[in-house]
Amino acid sequence: MTAARLVEIDTPLGPAHAHVSRPPRARGTVVLTHGASGRLSGADLLAARDGLVGAGWAVAFVQQAWGVAGRRMPPRPVPQDEAWLPIVETLRSGRGKLPGPLVLSGKSNGARVACRTAANLGADGVLCLSFPLHPPGKPEVSRADELRLPVAAEIPLHVIQGERDPFGTPGEVRAELADPAYVTAVKGEHTIRATGPLAEAAVAFVESLL
């Protein structure tokens, strides 16, 4: 796989780290971030990154500032989004500007950030891994409004969801969206174990944007 280059980016919450893999003649860029663990080590995240880079896409694998600082929980949505914006803006500007189309992607909490900021950042697509539609056992505490933000802005959206995800099954996620084709169900829970199908679905979605 293409060797990654570390880019440190200043944000209102401190420095964030972007590990940028850029194949020759990259077909576009995916900015991919973690969930509430703050770590980039999950097999599902690594499978998505490797599949996308292998398909010729530049991937900025981002550890957000609060994760770099070792905090155990993400900040509230507003400060988290305010710290996310300069990360993507930096990656898309200057001498090392990454090419379009631009896809924002994240796992769980990171998927929420991608949905909330896609319109402001001019994203061409949003790819959600394990979108946390609701806390386990609390379907009444819904985050469907966040999930639908890209669709409302006419930005293509795709969700890859574990069949037994306690934060929302594929069926629950489909019920909140106008088109069931927006969702791919794969084996797993909130951590997706079926990394091969996950990577295939991720690549299929970004390729559909070309």
PDB file of C-alpha atoms in Angstrom:
ATOM      1  CA  MET A   1       0.000   0.000   0.000  1.00  0.00           C
ATOM      2  CA  THR A   2       1.080   3.597  -0.609  1.00  0.00           C
ATOM      3  CA  ALA A   3       3.147   4.871   2.333  1.00  0.00           C
ATOM      4  CA  ALA A   4       1.296   7.400   4.464  1.00  0.00           C
ATOM      5  CA  ARG A   5       2.550  10.931   5.110  1.00  0.00           C
ATOM      6  CA  LEU A   6       1.776  12.471   8.494  1.00  0.00           C
ATOM      7  CA  VAL A   7       0.266  15.950   8.368  1.00  0.00           C
ATOM      8  CA  GLU A   8      -0.252  17.789  11.665  1.00  0.00           C
ATOM      9  CA  ILE A   9      -3.077  20.317  11.493  1.00  0.00           C
ATOM     10  CA  ASP A  10      -3.878  22.988  14.055  1.00  0.00           C
ATOM     11  CA  THR A  11      -7.486  23.114  15.253  1.00  0.00           C
ATOM     12  CA  PRO A  12      -9.336  24.960  18.037  1.00  0.00           C
ATOM     13  CA  LEU A  13      -8.983  21.799  20.165  1.00  0.00           C
ATOM     14  CA  GLY A  14      -5.268  21.339  19.493  1.00  0.00           C
ATOM     15  CA  PRO A  15      -3.323  19.486  16.801  1.00  0.00           C
ATOM     16  CA  ALA A  16      -4.981  16.774  14.730  1.00  0.00           C
ATOM     17  CA  HIS A  17      -3.063  14.127  12.789  1.00  0.00           C
ATOM     18  CA  ALA A  18      -3.874  13.189   9.196  1.00  0.00           C
ATOM     19  CA  HIS A  19      -2.113  10.121   7.803  1.00  0.00           C
ATOM     20  CA  VAL A  20      -2.308  10.754   4.062  1.00  0.00           C
ATOM     21  CA  SER A  21      -1.964   7.927   1.538  1.00  0.00           C
ATOM     22  CA  ARG A  22      -1.963   9.308  -2.000  1.00  0.00           C
ATOM     23  CA  PRO A  23      -1.617   6.885  -4.901  1.00  0.00           C
ATOM     24  CA  PRO A  24      -0.275   8.197  -8.211  1.00  0.00           C
ATOM     25  CA  ARG A  25      -3.032   9.911 -10.219  1.00  0.00           C
ATOM     26  CA  ALA A  26      -5.486   9.583  -7.347  1.00  0.00           C
ATOM     27  CA  ARG A  27      -9.114   9.337  -8.458  1.00  0.00           C
ATOM     28  CA  GLY A  28     -10.393  11.499  -5.586  1.00  0.00           C
ATOM     29  CA  THR A  29     -10.069  11.916  -1.828  1.00  0.00           C
ATOM     30  CA  VAL A  30     -11.716  10.273   1.166  1.00  0.00           C
ATOM     31  CA  VAL A  31     -11.230  11.951   4.542  1.00  0.00           C
ATOM     32  CA  LEU A  32     -11.817   9.102   7.004  1.00  0.00           C
ATOM     33  CA  THR A  33     -12.001   9.402  10.785  1.00  0.00           C
ATOM     34  CA  HIS A  34     -12.598   7.301  13.881  1.00  0.00           C
ATOM     35  CA  GLY A  35     -15.432   6.898  16.344  1.00  0.00           C
ATOM     36  CA  ALA A  36     -15.716   7.721  20.027  1.00  0.00           C
ATOM     37  CA  SER A  37     -12.643   5.654  20.929  1.00  0.00           C
ATOM     38  CA  GLY A  38     -10.420   8.304  19.363  1.00  0.00           C
ATOM     39  CA  ARG A  39      -8.266   5.568  17.808  1.00  0.00           C
ATOM     40  CA  LEU A  40      -7.516   4.551  14.224  1.00  0.00           C
ATOM     41  CA  SER A  41      -6.696   0.918  14.970  1.00  0.00           C
ATOM     42  CA  GLY A  42     -10.061  -0.758  14.301  1.00  0.00           C
ATOM     43  CA  ALA A  43     -10.054  -3.528  11.705  1.00  0.00           C
ATOM     44  CA  ASP A  44     -13.116  -2.032  10.011  1.00  0.00           C
ATOM     45  CA  LEU A  45     -11.472   1.381   9.627  1.00  0.00           C
ATOM     46  CA  LEU A  46      -8.247  -0.168   8.369  1.00  0.00           C
ATOM     47  CA  ALA A  47     -10.151  -2.299   5.849  1.00  0.00           C
ATOM     48  CA  ALA A  48     -11.968   0.746   4.494  1.00  0.00           C
ATOM     49  CA  ARG A  49      -8.724   2.696   4.211  1.00  0.00           C
ATOM     50  CA  ASP A  50      -6.819  -0.118   2.515  1.00  0.00           C
ATOM     51  CA  GLY A  51      -9.639  -0.886   0.100  1.00  0.00           C
ATOM     52  CA  LEU A  52     -10.003   2.740  -0.940  1.00  0.00           C
ATOM     53  CA  VAL A  53      -6.267   3.294  -1.398  1.00  0.00           C
ATOM     54  CA  GLY A  54      -6.050   0.030  -3.328  1.00  0.00           C
ATOM     55  CA  ALA A  55      -8.761   1.327  -5.657  1.00  0.00           C
ATOM     56  CA  GLY A  56      -6.703   4.434  -6.407  1.00  0.00           C
ATOM     57  CA  TRP A  57      -8.222   6.935  -3.983  1.00  0.00           C
ATOM     58  CA  ALA A  58      -6.257   9.266  -1.748  1.00  0.00           C
ATOM     59  CA  VAL A  59      -7.201   8.670   1.891  1.00  0.00           C
ATOM     60  CA  ALA A  60      -6.577  11.094   4.733  1.00  0.00           C
ATOM     61  CA  PHE A  61      -6.893   8.891   7.822  1.00  0.00           C
ATOM     62  CA  VAL A  62      -7.586  11.453  10.528  1.00  0.00           C
ATOM     63  CA  GLN A  63      -7.114  11.240  14.273  1.00  0.00           C
ATOM     64  CA  GLN A  64      -9.036  14.210  15.577  1.00  0.00           C
ATOM     65  CA  ALA A  65      -7.447  16.575  18.083  1.00  0.00           C
ATOM     66  CA  TRP A  66      -9.226  15.144  21.105  1.00  0.00           C
ATOM     67  CA  GLY A  67      -8.006  11.671  20.150  1.00  0.00           C
ATOM     68  CA  VAL A  68      -4.430  12.892  19.711  1.00  0.00           C
ATOM     69  CA  ALA A  69      -4.668  14.447  23.187  1.00  0.00           C
ATOM     70  CA  GLY A  70      -5.736  11.111  24.661  1.00  0.00           C
ATOM     71  CA  ARG A  71      -9.184  12.215  25.792  1.00  0.00           C
ATOM     72  CA  ARG A  72     -11.599   9.360  26.399  1.00  0.00           C
ATOM     73  CA  MET A  73     -14.723  11.008  25.034  1.00  0.00           C
ATOM     74  CA  PRO A  74     -15.403  13.286  22.056  1.00  0.00           C
ATOM     75  CA  PRO A  75     -16.453  16.880  22.722  1.00  0.00           C
ATOM     76  CA  ARG A  76     -19.959  18.183  22.132  1.00  0.00           C
ATOM     77  CA  PRO A  77     -21.032  18.429  18.464  1.00  0.00           C
ATOM     78  CA  VAL A  78     -20.426  22.167  17.968  1.00  0.00           C
ATOM     79  CA  PRO A  79     -16.784  22.269  19.156  1.00  0.00           C
ATOM     80  CA  GLN A  80     -16.087  18.939  17.488  1.00  0.00           C
ATOM     81  CA  ASP A  81     -17.362  20.224  14.148  1.00  0.00           C
ATOM     82  CA  GLU A  82     -15.471  23.507  14.561  1.00  0.00           C
ATOM     83  CA  ALA A  83     -12.272  21.506  14.999  1.00  0.00           C
ATOM     84  CA  TRP A  84     -13.077  19.236  12.029  1.00  0.00           C
ATOM     85  CA  LEU A  85     -13.595  22.013   9.495  1.00  0.00           C
ATOM     86  CA  PRO A  86      -9.957  23.248   9.402  1.00  0.00           C
ATOM     87  CA  ILE A  87      -8.719  19.674   9.022  1.00  0.00           C
ATOM     88  CA  VAL A  88     -10.580  19.145   5.770  1.00  0.00           C
ATOM     89  CA  GLU A  89      -9.940  22.708   4.579  1.00  0.00           C
ATOM     90  CA  THR A  90      -6.183  22.268   5.093  1.00  0.00           C
ATOM     91  CA  LEU A  91      -6.114  18.957   3.237  1.00  0.00           C
ATOM     92  CA  ARG A  92      -7.916  20.539   0.297  1.00  0.00           C
ATOM     93  CA  SER A  93      -5.690  23.618  -0.038  1.00  0.00           C
ATOM     94  CA  GLY A  94      -2.081  24.639  -0.594  1.00  0.00           C
ATOM     95  CA  ARG A  95       0.722  22.823  -2.392  1.00  0.00           C
ATOM     96  CA  GLY A  96      -0.322  19.397  -1.135  1.00  0.00           C
ATOM     97  CA  LYS A  97      -3.984  19.873  -2.025  1.00  0.00           C
ATOM     98  CA  LEU A  98      -5.769  16.549  -2.336  1.00  0.00           C
ATOM     99  CA  PRO A  99      -7.895  16.021  -5.459  1.00  0.00           C
ATOM    100  CA  GLY A 100     -11.663  15.888  -5.801  1.00  0.00           C
ATOM    101  CA  PRO A 101     -14.197  14.481  -5.676  1.00  0.00           C
ATOM    102  CA  LEU A 102     -14.197  14.858  -1.892  1.00  0.00           C
ATOM    103  CA  VAL A 103     -15.863  12.193   0.255  1.00  0.00           C
ATOM    104  CA  LEU A 104     -16.240  12.661   4.006  1.00  0.00           C
ATOM    105  CA  SER A 105     -16.289   9.411   5.930  1.00  0.00           C
ATOM    106  CA  GLY A 106     -16.208   8.204   9.497  1.00  0.00           C
ATOM    107  CA  LYS A 107     -17.117   5.421  11.844  1.00  0.00           C
ATOM    108  CA  SER A 108     -19.901   5.943  14.395  1.00  0.00           C
ATOM    109  CA  ASN A 109     -19.254   9.342  16.017  1.00  0.00           C
ATOM    110  CA  GLY A 110     -17.059  10.209  13.036  1.00  0.00           C
ATOM    111  CA  ALA A 111     -19.954   9.437  10.691  1.00  0.00           C
ATOM    112  CA  ARG A 112     -22.070  11.955  12.590  1.00  0.00           C
ATOM    113  CA  VAL A 113     -19.363  14.594  12.117  1.00  0.00           C
ATOM    114  CA  ALA A 114     -19.198  13.833   8.384  1.00  0.00           C
ATOM    115  CA  CYS A 115     -22.970  14.200   8.019  1.00  0.00           C
ATOM    116  CA  ARG A 116     -23.117  17.462   9.963  1.00  0.00           C
ATOM    117  CA  THR A 117     -20.269  19.164   8.088  1.00  0.00           C
ATOM    118  CA  ALA A 118     -20.647  17.849   4.529  1.00  0.00           C
ATOM    119  CA  ALA A 119     -22.632  20.795   3.205  1.00  0.00           C
ATOM    120  CA  ASN A 120     -20.347  23.441   4.734  1.00  0.00           C
ATOM    121  CA  LEU A 121     -17.281  21.721   3.312  1.00  0.00           C
ATOM    122  CA  GLY A 122     -18.705  21.228  -0.176  1.00  0.00           C
ATOM    123  CA  ALA A 123     -18.386  17.448  -0.027  1.00  0.00           C
ATOM    124  CA  ASP A 124     -19.288  15.373  -3.062  1.00  0.00           C
ATOM    125  CA  GLY A 125     -20.324  12.371  -0.976  1.00  0.00           C
ATOM    126  CA  VAL A 126     -20.663  11.049   2.575  1.00  0.00           C
ATOM    127  CA  LEU A 127     -19.771   7.477   3.542  1.00  0.00           C
ATOM    128  CA  CYS A 128     -20.914   6.356   7.002  1.00  0.00           C
ATOM    129  CA  LEU A 129     -19.538   3.272   8.732  1.00  0.00           C
ATOM    130  CA  SER A 130     -21.768   2.041  11.581  1.00  0.00           C
ATOM    131  CA  PHE A 131     -23.892   5.179  11.894  1.00  0.00           C
ATOM    132  CA  PRO A 132     -25.085   5.410  15.546  1.00  0.00           C
ATOM    133  CA  LEU A 133     -28.761   6.034  14.867  1.00  0.00           C
ATOM    134  CA  HIS A 134     -29.620   5.794  18.564  1.00  0.00           C
ATOM    135  CA  PRO A 135     -28.014   4.662  21.840  1.00  0.00           C
ATOM    136  CA  PRO A 136     -28.418   0.917  22.477  1.00  0.00           C
ATOM    137  CA  GLY A 137     -31.903   0.160  23.745  1.00  0.00           C
ATOM    138  CA  LYS A 138     -33.096   3.748  23.268  1.00  0.00           C
ATOM    139  CA  PRO A 139     -34.593   4.048  19.769  1.00  0.00           C
ATOM    140  CA  GLU A 140     -36.552   7.096  20.905  1.00  0.00           C
ATOM    141  CA  VAL A 141     -33.260   9.055  21.178  1.00  0.00           C
ATOM    142  CA  SER A 142     -32.827   9.305  17.418  1.00  0.00           C
ATOM    143  CA  ARG A 143     -30.049  10.954  15.420  1.00  0.00           C
ATOM    144  CA  ALA A 144     -31.937  10.560  12.158  1.00  0.00           C
ATOM    145  CA  ASP A 145     -31.941  14.316  11.600  1.00  0.00           C
ATOM    146  CA  GLU A 146     -28.135  14.279  11.411  1.00  0.00           C
ATOM    147  CA  LEU A 147     -28.173  11.272   9.090  1.00  0.00           C
ATOM    148  CA  ARG A 148     -30.487  13.033   6.655  1.00  0.00           C
ATOM    149  CA  LEU A 149     -28.483  16.280   6.466  1.00  0.00           C
ATOM    150  CA  PRO A 150     -26.416  15.243   3.405  1.00  0.00           C
ATOM    151  CA  VAL A 151     -29.552  14.059   1.591  1.00  0.00           C
ATOM    152  CA  ALA A 152     -31.260  17.385   2.309  1.00  0.00           C
ATOM    153  CA  ALA A 153     -28.231  19.128   0.783  1.00  0.00           C
ATOM    154  CA  GLU A 154     -28.400  16.808  -2.281  1.00  0.00           C
ATOM    155  CA  ILE A 155     -25.093  15.164  -1.369  1.00  0.00           C
ATOM    156  CA  PRO A 156     -24.891  11.424  -2.119  1.00  0.00           C
ATOM    157  CA  LEU A 157     -24.941   9.346   1.070  1.00  0.00           C
ATOM    158  CA  HIS A 158     -24.145   5.717   1.783  1.00  0.00           C
ATOM    159  CA  VAL A 159     -24.243   3.825   5.075  1.00  0.00           C
ATOM    160  CA  ILE A 160     -22.505   0.504   5.755  1.00  0.00           C
ATOM    161  CA  GLN A 161     -24.166  -1.027   8.810  1.00  0.00           C
ATOM    162  CA  GLY A 162     -23.654  -4.230  10.783  1.00  0.00           C
ATOM    163  CA  GLU A 163     -26.653  -6.572  10.705  1.00  0.00           C
ATOM    164  CA  ARG A 164     -26.816  -6.725  14.520  1.00  0.00           C
ATOM    165  CA  ASP A 165     -25.687  -3.200  15.342  1.00  0.00           C
ATOM    166  CA  PRO A 166     -27.271  -2.242  18.706  1.00  0.00           C
ATOM    167  CA  PHE A 167     -26.952   1.426  17.716  1.00  0.00           C
ATOM    168  CA  GLY A 168     -29.330   0.820  14.802  1.00  0.00           C
ATOM    169  CA  THR A 169     -29.853  -2.135  12.487  1.00  0.00           C
ATOM    170  CA  PRO A 170     -29.735  -1.722   8.710  1.00  0.00           C
ATOM    171  CA  GLY A 171     -33.532  -1.921   8.696  1.00  0.00           C
ATOM    172  CA  GLU A 172     -33.829   0.885  11.218  1.00  0.00           C
ATOM    173  CA  VAL A 173     -31.432   3.050   9.225  1.00  0.00           C
ATOM    174  CA  ARG A 174     -33.255   2.351   5.953  1.00  0.00           C
ATOM    175  CA  ALA A 175     -36.540   3.368   7.558  1.00  0.00           C
ATOM    176  CA  GLU A 176     -35.132   6.863   8.140  1.00  0.00           C
ATOM    177  CA  LEU A 177     -34.015   7.382   4.534  1.00  0.00           C
ATOM    178  CA  ALA A 178     -35.993   7.844   1.339  1.00  0.00           C
ATOM    179  CA  ASP A 179     -34.129   5.150  -0.590  1.00  0.00           C
ATOM    180  CA  PRO A 180     -33.172   1.769   0.927  1.00  0.00           C
ATOM    181  CA  ALA A 181     -30.283   1.598  -1.553  1.00  0.00           C
ATOM    182  CA  TYR A 182     -28.494   4.147   0.631  1.00  0.00           C
ATOM    183  CA  VAL A 183     -27.695   1.319   3.088  1.00  0.00           C
ATOM    184  CA  THR A 184     -25.515  -1.788   2.746  1.00  0.00           C
ATOM    185  CA  ALA A 185     -25.939  -4.462   5.423  1.00  0.00           C
ATOM    186  CA  VAL A 186     -22.880  -6.544   6.336  1.00  0.00           C
ATOM    187  CA  LYS A 187     -22.175  -9.125   9.022  1.00  0.00           C
ATOM    188  CA  GLY A 188     -21.253  -7.684  12.384  1.00  0.00           C
ATOM    189  CA  GLU A 189     -22.418  -5.479  15.192  1.00  0.00           C
ATOM    190  CA  HIS A 190     -21.239  -1.905  15.801  1.00  0.00           C
ATOM    191  CA  THR A 191     -17.759  -3.133  14.946  1.00  0.00           C
ATOM    192  CA  ILE A 192     -18.075  -4.647  11.484  1.00  0.00           C
ATOM    193  CA  ARG A 193     -16.265  -7.978  11.270  1.00  0.00           C
ATOM    194  CA  ALA A 194     -16.971  -8.600   7.579  1.00  0.00           C
ATOM    195  CA  THR A 195     -14.104  -6.382   6.459  1.00  0.00           C
ATOM    196  CA  GLY A 196     -14.026  -7.685   2.882  1.00  0.00           C
ATOM    197  CA  PRO A 197     -17.644  -6.780   2.091  1.00  0.00           C
ATOM    198  CA  LEU A 198     -17.192  -3.489   3.948  1.00  0.00           C
ATOM    199  CA  ALA A 199     -14.244  -2.510   1.752  1.00  0.00           C
ATOM    200  CA  GLU A 200     -16.094  -3.585  -1.400  1.00  0.00           C
ATOM    201  CA  ALA A 201     -19.135  -1.487  -0.492  1.00  0.00           C
ATOM    202  CA  ALA A 202     -16.974   1.526   0.335  1.00  0.00           C
ATOM    203  CA  VAL A 203     -15.175   1.348  -3.003  1.00  0.00           C
ATOM    204  CA  ALA A 204     -18.419   0.816  -4.929  1.00  0.00           C
ATOM    205  CA  PHE A 205     -19.924   3.953  -3.406  1.00  0.00           C
ATOM    206  CA  VAL A 206     -16.991   6.273  -4.104  1.00  0.00           C
ATOM    207  CA  GLU A 207     -16.643   4.916  -7.630  1.00  0.00           C
ATOM    208  CA  SER A 208     -20.307   5.779  -8.225  1.00  0.00           C
ATOM    209  CA  LEU A 209     -19.418   9.450  -7.728  1.00  0.00           C
ATOM    210  CA  LEU A 210     -17.070   9.588 -10.724  1.00  0.00           C
TER     211      LEU A 210
END
